[in-house]
Each structure stands twice: as structure tokens, then as C-alpha cells.
Tab-separated table of C-alpha atoms and ligand atoms in Angstrom:
chain	number	residue	atom	x	y	z
A	1	UNK	CA	7.803	-12.414	31.294
A	2	UNK	CA	9.748	-12.421	28.098
A	3	UNK	CA	8.592	-9.810	25.094
A	4	UNK	CA	6.095	-12.669	23.206
A	5	UNK	CA	4.588	-13.538	26.769
A	6	UNK	CA	4.154	-9.782	27.542
A	7	UNK	CA	2.333	-9.284	23.954
A	8	UNK	CA	0.167	-12.502	24.266
A	9	UNK	CA	-1.045	-11.355	27.906
A	10	UNK	CA	-1.287	-8.059	27.687
A	11	UNK	CA	-2.136	-7.587	23.731
A	12	UNK	CA	-5.262	-7.488	21.859
A	13	UNK	CA	-4.021	-10.832	19.596
A	14	UNK	CA	-5.701	-10.116	16.171
A	15	UNK	CA	-2.599	-10.885	14.148
A	16	UNK	CA	-1.125	-14.367	13.413
A	17	UNK	CA	1.966	-13.777	14.822
A	18	UNK	CA	5.562	-15.428	14.307
A	19	UNK	CA	7.858	-16.130	17.105
A	20	UNK	CA	10.568	-13.674	16.678
A	21	UNK	CA	10.804	-10.313	18.460
A	22	UNK	CA	12.520	-7.406	16.093
A	23	UNK	CA	14.377	-4.757	17.934
A	24	UNK	CA	16.222	-2.834	15.258
A	25	UNK	CA	16.768	-2.196	11.677
A	26	UNK	CA	18.760	-0.113	9.242
A	27	UNK	CA	18.127	0.058	5.327
A	28	UNK	CA	16.790	-3.242	4.389
A	29	UNK	CA	18.075	-5.277	7.452
A	30	UNK	CA	15.991	-5.789	10.565
A	31	UNK	CA	17.489	-7.713	13.811
A	32	UNK	CA	15.958	-9.865	16.361
A	33	UNK	CA	16.756	-9.919	20.393
A	34	UNK	CA	19.150	-12.069	19.965
A	35	UNK	CA	21.053	-10.135	17.367
A	36	UNK	CA	19.719	-12.526	14.362
A	37	UNK	CA	19.942	-10.201	11.468
A	38	UNK	CA	17.154	-10.878	8.380
A	39	UNK	CA	16.992	-9.254	4.909
A	40	UNK	CA	13.378	-7.737	5.492
A	41	UNK	CA	11.237	-8.320	2.264
A	42	UNK	CA	8.157	-6.878	4.402
A	43	UNK	CA	9.199	-3.186	4.865
A	44	UNK	CA	6.288	-2.805	7.496
A	45	UNK	CA	3.983	-4.269	5.073
A	46	UNK	CA	5.123	-1.856	2.226
A	47	UNK	CA	5.722	1.274	4.685
A	48	UNK	CA	9.359	1.301	4.966
A	49	UNK	CA	10.623	1.992	1.260
A	50	UNK	CA	13.041	4.679	2.321
A	51	UNK	CA	14.820	2.315	4.519
A	52	UNK	CA	14.409	1.295	8.418
A	53	UNK	CA	15.685	4.160	10.700
A	54	UNK	CA	16.447	6.335	7.653
A	55	UNK	CA	19.084	8.870	9.113
A	56	UNK	CA	16.881	11.943	6.945
A	57	UNK	CA	13.596	10.699	8.232
A	58	UNK	CA	14.825	10.631	11.713
A	59	UNK	CA	16.388	13.972	11.689
A	60	UNK	CA	13.312	15.539	10.592
A	61	UNK	CA	11.382	13.897	13.058
A	62	UNK	CA	13.701	14.959	15.560
A	63	UNK	CA	13.889	18.701	14.786
A	64	UNK	CA	10.072	18.804	14.237
A	65	UNK	CA	9.441	17.204	17.403
A	66	UNK	CA	11.727	19.814	19.638
A	67	UNK	CA	9.535	22.738	17.756
A	68	UNK	CA	5.966	21.603	17.572
A	69	UNK	CA	4.230	18.197	17.463
A	70	UNK	CA	0.505	18.700	17.247
A	71	UNK	CA	-1.442	21.595	15.652
A	72	UNK	CA	-5.125	20.739	14.622
A	73	UNK	CA	-6.744	21.434	11.067
A	74	UNK	CA	-8.040	25.045	12.335
A	75	UNK	CA	-5.024	26.547	12.459
A	76	UNK	CA	-2.543	26.940	9.543
A	77	UNK	CA	0.756	25.519	10.300
A	78	UNK	CA	4.054	25.985	8.205
A	79	UNK	CA	4.982	22.309	7.610
A	80	UNK	CA	1.662	20.888	7.131
A	81	UNK	CA	1.530	23.853	4.102
A	82	UNK	CA	4.813	22.706	2.813
A	83	UNK	CA	3.763	18.953	2.472
A	84	UNK	CA	0.314	19.718	1.011
A	85	UNK	CA	1.948	21.804	-1.802
A	86	UNK	CA	4.945	19.241	-2.376
A	87	UNK	CA	2.319	16.065	-2.579
A	88	UNK	CA	0.217	17.830	-5.091
A	89	UNK	CA	3.757	19.213	-7.105
A	90	UNK	CA	4.214	14.959	-7.153
A	91	UNK	CA	0.921	13.820	-7.773
A	92	UNK	CA	-0.735	13.016	-11.181
A	93	UNK	CA	-1.578	16.241	-13.164
A	94	UNK	CA	-5.321	17.411	-12.549
A	95	UNK	CA	-4.758	16.368	-8.934
A	96	UNK	CA	-4.965	19.609	-6.989
A	97	UNK	CA	-5.785	19.595	-3.035
A	98	UNK	CA	-4.944	16.795	-0.321
A	99	UNK	CA	-6.764	16.048	2.408
A	100	UNK	CA	-4.270	14.539	5.086
A	101	UNK	CA	-5.260	11.483	7.653
A	102	UNK	CA	-3.360	8.600	9.430
A	103	UNK	CA	-3.512	5.147	7.850
A	104	UNK	CA	-4.851	3.692	4.506
A	105	UNK	CA	-8.198	2.791	5.882
A	106	UNK	CA	-8.938	6.479	6.762
A	107	UNK	CA	-7.924	7.313	3.788
A	108	UNK	CA	-10.510	4.876	1.558
A	109	UNK	CA	-13.297	6.189	4.422
A	110	UNK	CA	-12.421	9.778	3.601
A	111	UNK	CA	-12.519	8.974	-0.037
A	112	UNK	CA	-16.045	7.316	0.411
A	113	UNK	CA	-17.472	10.074	2.188
A	114	UNK	CA	-15.963	12.802	-0.649
A	115	UNK	CA	-17.571	10.723	-3.398
A	116	UNK	CA	-20.937	10.668	-2.040
A	117	UNK	CA	-20.905	14.137	-1.169
A	118	UNK	CA	-19.586	15.553	-4.684
A	119	UNK	CA	-22.193	13.420	-6.413
A	120	UNK	CA	-25.098	12.983	-4.177
A	121	UNK	CA	-24.975	9.077	-5.092
A	122	UNK	CA	-24.392	6.468	-2.611
A	123	UNK	CA	-23.212	3.475	-4.509
A	124	UNK	CA	-19.966	1.986	-5.474
A	125	UNK	CA	-18.596	-0.702	-7.413
A	126	UNK	CA	-15.435	-2.376	-6.375
A	127	UNK	CA	-13.005	-5.515	-7.340
A	128	UNK	CA	-13.420	-8.743	-6.596
A	129	UNK	CA	-10.107	-9.669	-4.615
A	130	UNK	CA	-9.546	-5.896	-3.882
A	131	UNK	CA	-8.305	-4.879	-0.564
A	132	UNK	CA	-9.274	-1.232	1.075
A	133	UNK	CA	-8.867	-1.491	4.760
A	134	UNK	CA	-10.510	-3.116	8.174
A	135	UNK	CA	-12.518	-0.273	9.072
A	136	UNK	CA	-16.528	-0.465	8.248
A	137	UNK	CA	-16.197	1.607	5.230
A	138	UNK	CA	-12.978	0.148	3.703
A	139	UNK	CA	-14.367	-3.207	4.702
A	140	UNK	CA	-17.461	-2.531	2.630
A	141	UNK	CA	-15.252	-1.861	-0.385
A	142	UNK	CA	-13.009	-5.087	0.345
A	143	UNK	CA	-13.956	-8.191	-1.013
A	144	UNK	CA	-12.495	-10.725	1.498
A	145	UNK	CA	-12.474	-10.400	5.509
A	146	UNK	CA	-16.204	-9.659	5.335
A	147	UNK	CA	-18.466	-12.321	6.588
A	148	UNK	CA	-18.093	-12.070	10.205
A	149	UNK	CA	-19.229	-8.177	10.077
A	150	UNK	CA	-22.059	-8.042	8.275
A	151	UNK	CA	-24.005	-5.884	7.450
A	152	UNK	CA	-21.788	-3.811	6.376
A	153	UNK	CA	-22.375	-0.401	4.236
A	154	UNK	CA	-25.401	-0.920	1.557
A	155	UNK	CA	-24.868	0.108	-1.776
A	156	UNK	CA	-21.076	-1.677	-2.568
A	157	UNK	CA	-20.908	-4.113	-5.536
A	158	UNK	CA	-18.092	-6.489	-6.704
A	159	UNK	CA	-16.672	-7.375	-10.428
A	160	UNK	CA	-13.901	-9.153	-11.475
A	161	UNK	CA	-11.163	-7.363	-11.986
A	162	UNK	CA	-9.680	-6.587	-15.398
A	163	UNK	CA	-13.291	-7.355	-17.042
A	164	UNK	CA	-14.620	-4.320	-18.390
A	165	UNK	CA	-17.692	-5.560	-19.854
A	166	UNK	CA	-18.731	-6.430	-15.860
A	167	UNK	CA	-18.098	-3.223	-14.725
A	168	UNK	CA	-19.975	-1.741	-17.584
A	169	UNK	CA	-22.828	-3.476	-16.222
A	170	UNK	CA	-22.447	-2.935	-12.491
A	171	UNK	CA	-22.688	0.965	-13.031
A	172	UNK	CA	-25.866	2.528	-12.581
A	173	UNK	CA	-27.211	5.934	-12.390
A	174	UNK	CA	-27.024	5.514	-8.325
A	175	UNK	CA	-22.945	4.803	-8.953
A	176	UNK	CA	-21.096	7.549	-7.001
A	177	UNK	CA	-17.540	5.720	-7.650
A	178	UNK	CA	-15.592	2.950	-8.930
A	179	UNK	CA	-12.918	2.182	-6.390
A	180	UNK	CA	-9.898	0.021	-7.555
A	181	UNK	CA	-6.487	-0.973	-6.857
A	182	UNK	CA	-3.926	-0.995	-9.913
A	183	UNK	CA	-1.881	-3.573	-8.555
A	184	UNK	CA	-4.346	-5.768	-6.127
A	185	UNK	CA	-1.569	-6.058	-3.182
A	186	UNK	CA	-3.526	-8.362	-0.504
A	187	UNK	CA	-5.385	-9.963	-3.623
A	188	UNK	CA	-2.017	-11.621	-4.892
A	189	UNK	CA	-0.027	-9.207	-6.715
A	190	UNK	CA	-2.248	-8.878	-9.826
A	191	UNK	CA	-1.715	-6.155	-12.335
A	192	UNK	CA	-4.157	-3.970	-13.805
A	193	UNK	CA	-4.485	-4.323	-17.774
A	194	UNK	CA	-3.471	-1.236	-19.632
A	195	UNK	CA	-6.321	-1.333	-21.835
A	196	UNK	CA	-8.792	-2.325	-19.028
A	197	UNK	CA	-8.012	0.857	-17.092
A	198	UNK	CA	-8.052	3.039	-20.076
A	199	UNK	CA	-11.850	1.552	-20.675
A	200	UNK	CA	-12.629	2.572	-16.952
A	201	UNK	CA	-11.470	5.915	-17.015
A	202	UNK	CA	-13.354	6.404	-20.079
A	203	UNK	CA	-16.505	4.849	-18.703
A	204	UNK	CA	-16.432	6.720	-15.561
A	205	UNK	CA	-16.086	9.974	-17.659
A	206	UNK	CA	-19.309	8.872	-19.804
A	207	UNK	CA	-21.372	7.989	-16.778
A	208	UNK	CA	-20.198	11.034	-14.559
A	209	UNK	CA	-18.967	8.638	-12.161
A	210	UNK	CA	-15.830	9.274	-9.990
A	211	UNK	CA	-12.510	6.840	-10.265
A	212	UNK	CA	-11.458	6.406	-7.025
A	213	UNK	CA	-7.902	4.674	-7.362
A	214	UNK	CA	-6.221	2.924	-4.006
A	215	UNK	CA	-2.436	3.452	-4.178
A	216	UNK	CA	-2.129	2.772	-0.457
A	217	UNK	CA	0.380	-0.256	-1.176
A	218	UNK	CA	1.512	0.651	-4.851
A	219	UNK	CA	2.088	4.331	-3.829
A	220	UNK	CA	5.624	6.605	-3.270
A	221	UNK	CA	7.885	4.571	-5.789
A	222	UNK	CA	7.016	0.961	-5.122
A	223	UNK	CA	5.908	0.026	-8.495
A	224	UNK	CA	8.874	2.124	-10.075
A	225	UNK	CA	6.914	5.313	-10.450
A	226	UNK	CA	6.026	7.721	-7.728
A	227	UNK	CA	2.787	6.365	-7.917
A	228	UNK	CA	1.490	3.469	-10.173
A	229	UNK	CA	-1.226	5.861	-12.207
A	230	UNK	CA	1.768	7.056	-14.193
A	231	UNK	CA	2.113	3.627	-15.696
A	232	UNK	CA	-1.350	3.961	-17.369
A	233	UNK	CA	-1.149	7.769	-18.189
A	234	UNK	CA	-4.097	7.969	-15.703
A	235	UNK	CA	-5.631	10.790	-13.568
A	236	UNK	CA	-8.310	9.413	-11.003
A	237	UNK	CA	-10.962	11.914	-9.501
A	238	UNK	CA	-9.607	10.694	-5.929
A	239	UNK	CA	-6.304	8.891	-4.884
A	240	UNK	CA	-5.813	7.460	-1.645
A	241	UNK	CA	-2.501	6.889	-0.217
A	242	UNK	CA	-0.445	5.962	3.056
A	243	UNK	CA	2.099	3.211	4.163
A	244	UNK	CA	5.457	4.310	2.501
A	245	UNK	CA	4.371	8.303	2.563
A	246	UNK	CA	5.881	9.302	6.067
A	247	UNK	CA	8.829	6.869	6.174
A	248	UNK	CA	6.781	5.054	8.795
A	249	UNK	CA	4.863	7.506	10.714
A	250	UNK	CA	1.571	6.634	10.336
A	251	UNK	CA	-0.054	8.915	7.924
A	252	UNK	CA	-2.254	9.110	4.684
A	253	UNK	CA	-3.811	11.280	2.247
A	254	UNK	CA	-6.918	11.437	-0.068
A	255	UNK	CA	-5.482	13.630	-3.125
A	256	UNK	CA	-8.472	15.354	-5.089
A	257	UNK	CA	-9.106	16.661	-8.501
A	258	UNK	CA	-11.699	19.471	-9.431
A	259	UNK	CA	-14.736	16.824	-9.431
A	260	UNK	CA	-14.503	16.893	-5.723
A	261	UNK	CA	-15.047	19.993	-3.812
A	262	UNK	CA	-13.969	20.718	-0.394
A	263	UNK	CA	-16.902	22.181	1.809
A	264	UNK	CA	-16.282	23.011	5.322
A	265	UNK	CA	-17.441	20.316	8.279
A	266	UNK	CA	-17.595	17.629	5.210
A	267	UNK	CA	-14.771	15.697	7.408
A	268	UNK	CA	-11.975	16.168	10.166
A	269	UNK	CA	-9.485	14.312	11.737
A	270	UNK	CA	-7.577	15.020	15.239
A	271	UNK	CA	-4.164	13.851	14.362
A	272	UNK	CA	-4.609	13.926	10.442
A	273	UNK	CA	-1.796	16.187	9.190
A	274	UNK	CA	0.105	17.092	12.541
A	275	UNK	CA	3.340	18.331	12.038
A	276	UNK	CA	5.160	15.669	13.132
A	277	UNK	CA	4.145	13.246	10.459
A	278	UNK	CA	3.852	16.162	8.147
A	279	UNK	CA	7.765	16.793	8.589
A	280	UNK	CA	8.510	12.884	8.336
A	281	UNK	CA	6.565	12.954	4.998
A	282	UNK	CA	8.391	15.699	3.830
A	283	UNK	CA	11.689	14.086	4.236
A	284	UNK	CA	10.934	10.604	3.121
A	285	UNK	CA	9.553	12.190	-0.080
A	286	UNK	CA	12.703	14.289	-0.659
A	287	UNK	CA	14.761	10.977	-0.186
A	288	UNK	CA	12.318	9.268	-2.671
A	289	UNK	CA	13.071	12.142	-5.198
A	290	UNK	CA	16.894	12.716	-4.654
A	291	UNK	CA	17.714	9.250	-4.752
A	292	UNK	CA	15.254	8.192	-7.478
A	293	UNK	CA	14.020	5.370	-5.798
A	294	UNK	CA	11.232	4.754	-8.562
A	295	UNK	CA	14.235	4.244	-10.893
A	296	UNK	CA	15.819	2.015	-8.222
A	297	UNK	CA	12.355	-0.156	-7.848
A	298	UNK	CA	12.456	-0.412	-11.727
A	299	UNK	CA	15.892	-1.807	-11.834
A	300	UNK	CA	15.766	-4.153	-9.030
A	301	UNK	CA	12.402	-5.324	-9.734
A	302	UNK	CA	13.916	-6.396	-13.369
A	303	UNK	CA	16.896	-7.901	-11.474
A	304	UNK	CA	15.080	-10.156	-8.934
A	305	UNK	CA	12.752	-11.142	-11.839
A	306	UNK	CA	15.594	-12.187	-14.078
A	307	UNK	CA	17.610	-14.058	-11.272
A	308	UNK	CA	14.750	-15.609	-10.043
A	309	UNK	CA	13.368	-16.628	-13.521
A	310	UNK	CA	16.651	-18.263	-14.259
A	311	UNK	CA	16.606	-20.927	-11.615
A	312	UNK	CA	12.815	-22.380	-12.279
A	313	UNK	CA	12.065	-23.629	-9.008
A	314	UNK	CA	9.989	-26.575	-8.884
A	315	UNK	CA	7.484	-25.476	-6.698
A	316	UNK	CA	6.321	-21.824	-8.319
A	317	UNK	CA	3.673	-21.460	-10.870
A	318	UNK	CA	4.037	-17.619	-11.597
A	319	UNK	CA	6.171	-14.957	-10.795
A	320	UNK	CA	4.414	-11.636	-11.120
A	321	UNK	CA	5.661	-8.077	-10.359
A	322	UNK	CA	5.788	-4.433	-10.981
A	323	UNK	CA	8.637	-2.905	-9.745
A	324	UNK	CA	9.751	-4.018	-6.259
A	325	UNK	CA	6.044	-5.101	-5.747
A	326	UNK	CA	6.852	-8.721	-6.036
A	327	UNK	CA	4.089	-12.060	-6.057
A	328	UNK	CA	5.318	-15.477	-6.301
A	329	UNK	CA	2.445	-17.754	-6.910
A	330	UNK	CA	2.942	-21.389	-5.647
A	331	UNK	CA	1.644	-24.459	-6.458
A	332	UNK	CA	0.503	-25.203	-3.263
A	333	UNK	CA	-0.047	-22.923	0.161
A	334	UNK	CA	2.267	-20.359	0.677
A	335	UNK	CA	2.114	-19.777	4.658
A	336	UNK	CA	4.543	-22.546	5.420
A	337	UNK	CA	7.152	-21.381	3.407
A	338	UNK	CA	7.293	-18.035	5.374
A	339	UNK	CA	8.738	-19.771	8.406
A	340	UNK	CA	11.275	-21.575	6.824
A	341	UNK	CA	12.345	-18.279	5.139
A	342	UNK	CA	12.654	-16.638	8.331
A	343	UNK	CA	14.626	-19.612	9.729
A	344	UNK	CA	17.133	-19.083	7.050
A	345	UNK	CA	17.162	-15.142	7.763
A	346	UNK	CA	14.523	-13.807	5.031
A	347	UNK	CA	10.824	-12.069	6.412
A	348	UNK	CA	8.351	-12.362	3.640
A	349	UNK	CA	4.563	-11.797	3.634
A	350	UNK	CA	1.440	-13.705	1.785
A	351	UNK	CA	-0.733	-12.516	-0.185
A	352	UNK	CA	-3.869	-14.763	-0.712
A	353	UNK	CA	-3.492	-18.467	0.222
A	354	UNK	CA	-0.740	-19.438	-2.503
A	355	UNK	CA	1.334	-16.189	-3.316
A	356	UNK	CA	4.356	-14.987	-1.467
A	357	UNK	CA	4.587	-11.534	-1.171
A	358	UNK	CA	7.947	-9.481	-1.215
A	359	UNK	CA	7.894	-5.802	-0.487
A	360	UNK	CA	11.517	-5.345	0.173
A	361	UNK	CA	12.777	-1.338	1.540
A	362	UNK	CA	13.399	-0.051	-1.932
A	363	UNK	CA	16.993	0.742	-0.657
A	364	UNK	CA	17.701	-2.714	-0.622
A	365	UNK	CA	21.139	-3.727	-2.325
A	366	UNK	CA	21.363	-6.031	-5.196
A	367	UNK	CA	23.660	-8.310	-3.089
A	368	UNK	CA	20.501	-8.598	-0.464
A	369	UNK	CA	18.063	-9.263	-3.493
A	370	UNK	CA	20.487	-12.154	-4.787
A	371	UNK	CA	20.637	-13.698	-1.434
A	372	UNK	CA	16.766	-13.584	-1.122
A	373	UNK	CA	16.769	-15.518	-4.397
A	374	UNK	CA	19.212	-18.009	-3.297
A	375	UNK	CA	17.159	-18.566	-0.102
A	376	UNK	CA	14.189	-18.893	-1.962
A	377	UNK	CA	15.741	-21.431	-3.997
A	378	UNK	CA	16.611	-23.686	-1.040
A	379	UNK	CA	13.258	-23.421	-0.073
A	380	UNK	CA	11.183	-23.755	-3.274
A	381	UNK	CA	13.130	-25.702	-5.439
A	382	UNK	CA	12.147	-29.394	-4.244
B	401	PLP	N1	-5.414	-0.057	0.709
B	401	PLP	C1	-4.506	-1.124	0.271
B	401	PLP	C2	-4.335	-1.298	-1.015
B	401	PLP	C3	-3.704	-1.354	1.275
B	401	PLP	O1	-2.896	-2.413	0.767
B	401	PLP	C4	-4.065	-1.479	2.679
B	401	PLP	C5	-3.247	-2.187	3.905
B	401	PLP	O2	-2.865	-2.989	3.749
B	401	PLP	C6	-4.945	-0.617	3.182
B	401	PLP	C7	-5.775	0.191	1.976
B	401	PLP	C8	-5.340	-0.022	4.370
B	401	PLP	O3	-4.311	0.632	4.989
B	401	PLP	P1	-4.096	0.685	6.474
B	401	PLP	O4	-3.648	-0.607	7.275
B	401	PLP	O5	-3.006	1.794	6.940
B	401	PLP	O6	-5.071	1.023	7.229
């Protein structure tokens, strides 16, 4: 059996697979089993911001793995302590503590529990087109992919994104928190308006409602700031992060301000905060800071938009981007173009039916970005 046959036979097939077997990577390049190179504009769905096979992350994992891989939360651990301190030092001011977990969905699950526990209320207001994950709590906060799994958690309502009046009407005395992305990722790369976010913060403050910001996809330099909150001068009460945090090792975190008080027994996780993931995260964050990946995302995002914008490809309705979080809205379905791009050596994602989403490693070179624009031109200019 070859690799695809083996995965199809023994795997639990829930992904719409593409017919390629990826075996190696370096920076923004991936190779398949036949040695064909691809420019990777997926980055493991926004994970590999520091590049594939990042040497600093690899050596941190190697060193930590020979010293201590696992250590439950009931004991203190030196590597975990250093990561917690580092996370708080780079987070928006006012976020003072972090709970460590293993994925984006888990960070949302924890945020839901923390918000209920801290407010004594049960309801959440979330955004249409929002995406927060696939586990039952996270899916309850998500506007799509729900139908087959109803009934989900009670008390979640949805309002149009960027519409403060609708949010105002939806918040009640039973609302524990408002939960939002600042750039809706899966929902089509839709960027929050500055005045909307300021009004949301104000509304939450006035009504004693917590604001949960989901930066699982936007966090760790993707949008041109360490966290997208910085574009909005925003401090949420709870900030959820994951994806790029540990350079590809599974990890998530929930950063909390004073409104959320920890209590023993409130939550837990066997793997959350394990020293191996913490060492990877420390190395990945150091790399982001040393190389100023936030600044690179700004400049490379602007370079891409500039080059792409000059070309005026016929099938494109609109380009939206913040840093290197890029959405190309088409006049027709996006999926068929993914295959054409792959055949020409570019790996990309979709975000909703008509949007091609590009989340390249932030270390991608300008030459590679130019090659991506050329390849997009070949498939989108008709
Ligand atoms: N929140 C956002 C904004 C996401 O983009 C994702 C995943 O794409 C998640 C949560 C869920 O993260 P995970 O797939 O790590 O559970």
C-alpha cells in the first residue's frame, strides 16, 4: 500500500484530502514524496509562522526532550514557569495570567468555563461567520458546521459582525461574555472595524460582560502585531491563542485579566503546559521577537497586496489582508483553484466558498511571494 491508500484504509477520513503526500519542509517550502517543491501558503493552517523545521525550535525540543517531556500541573516546572512569564510579558497589558492547553478549541472550551465561573452567568453572544473550533463548546460558539450536531450548548446567540446595534440588542443581564475574532479567518478574512471594537469594549464594560477575543489564527505576529488586539489598542478580559504559539508543537493558552479569577479545580489538562511544548513555545516566541516577524508580516503583506493589486486578475472581486493573513474573494467558487495552484507548486487554503486564503510562514521570502502572485495570475486572470 502507498501512503494515501494506507491513510484512507486506516485513518478516520474527515478531511477533504488533496492528492499529495508531504514529507519534508524548510522555511516556506514543502516537498512531496517525489521531491517536488511547493511554496507553502497554508503553514499547517496558520501554524508554521516561524517556518517549517525551524532550527531554533528543533534544538529546543531536542534539548528539552532529553531532560523532561512531561510534568503534570500539580508540580512546578522551570520551563513552564519561564513560558508563562514570557507570555504575559508579550500579551496586551492587563492580561496577567495564562492557562496552558493543547489546541485552539481547548482554549475556547476553557474560556467558556472561565467566563461562566467568573460571572455566574451562562450566555454568550458570538458573531455570524465566526469560527472557534470543532469540540462541542467551541462549536456552540461557532456559526457554521453545527447543523449535524444539534443540540449544542444552550445560551449562544449570533449577531452580524461589525454591527454594534445588533450586538447591543443581543446582550442581556444573562450574558457572561461576548466572543469575537478580530479578523474572521475561516469566515473569509473579514477584518473588524476599529470603531466597532472600541464600541464592543465599551458595551462590555458598561454591562459587566466579559470580552473574549479569539486570536487562535491571528495571534503571534500573523497580522503584523504580536497580537491583533494591538491594532485596536484593545485589552480583552480573555485572550485565546494556539496555532503558531509553539512553532508547530500542539499548544494553546488562555490569557486572563483581573476579571477572571483562578480557583483550584476550575479546570485542568493532562498535557497542557508540558515542558516539551513549553520549550518549543519559548524558542518560537524568541524567534518571532528576534526576527521581528510582526514587522516582516506588515511589509510582506503590503508587498503582496501591492504586487497583486497591480495585476487586476479578472476572476477576483476583492483582496482583503491584515499583515500576512490574506483573503482573495473570487467571483466564483474558490476550491477548484486550489488544485490548479497545487499543480503549479503553490499550496493554499479556502475560507468560505469564494475566498482563497493565504497564511504563508512569516519567513517566506519576497521572491517566493512574487512567485505566488505570478502563479495566482496564471489561474485567476481568465
Ligand atoms: N479559533 C479560530 C479562530 C481558529 O481559526 C481555529 C482553527 O482554525 C480554532 C479556534 C480551533 O483551533 P484548533 O483547530 O487548534 O482546535
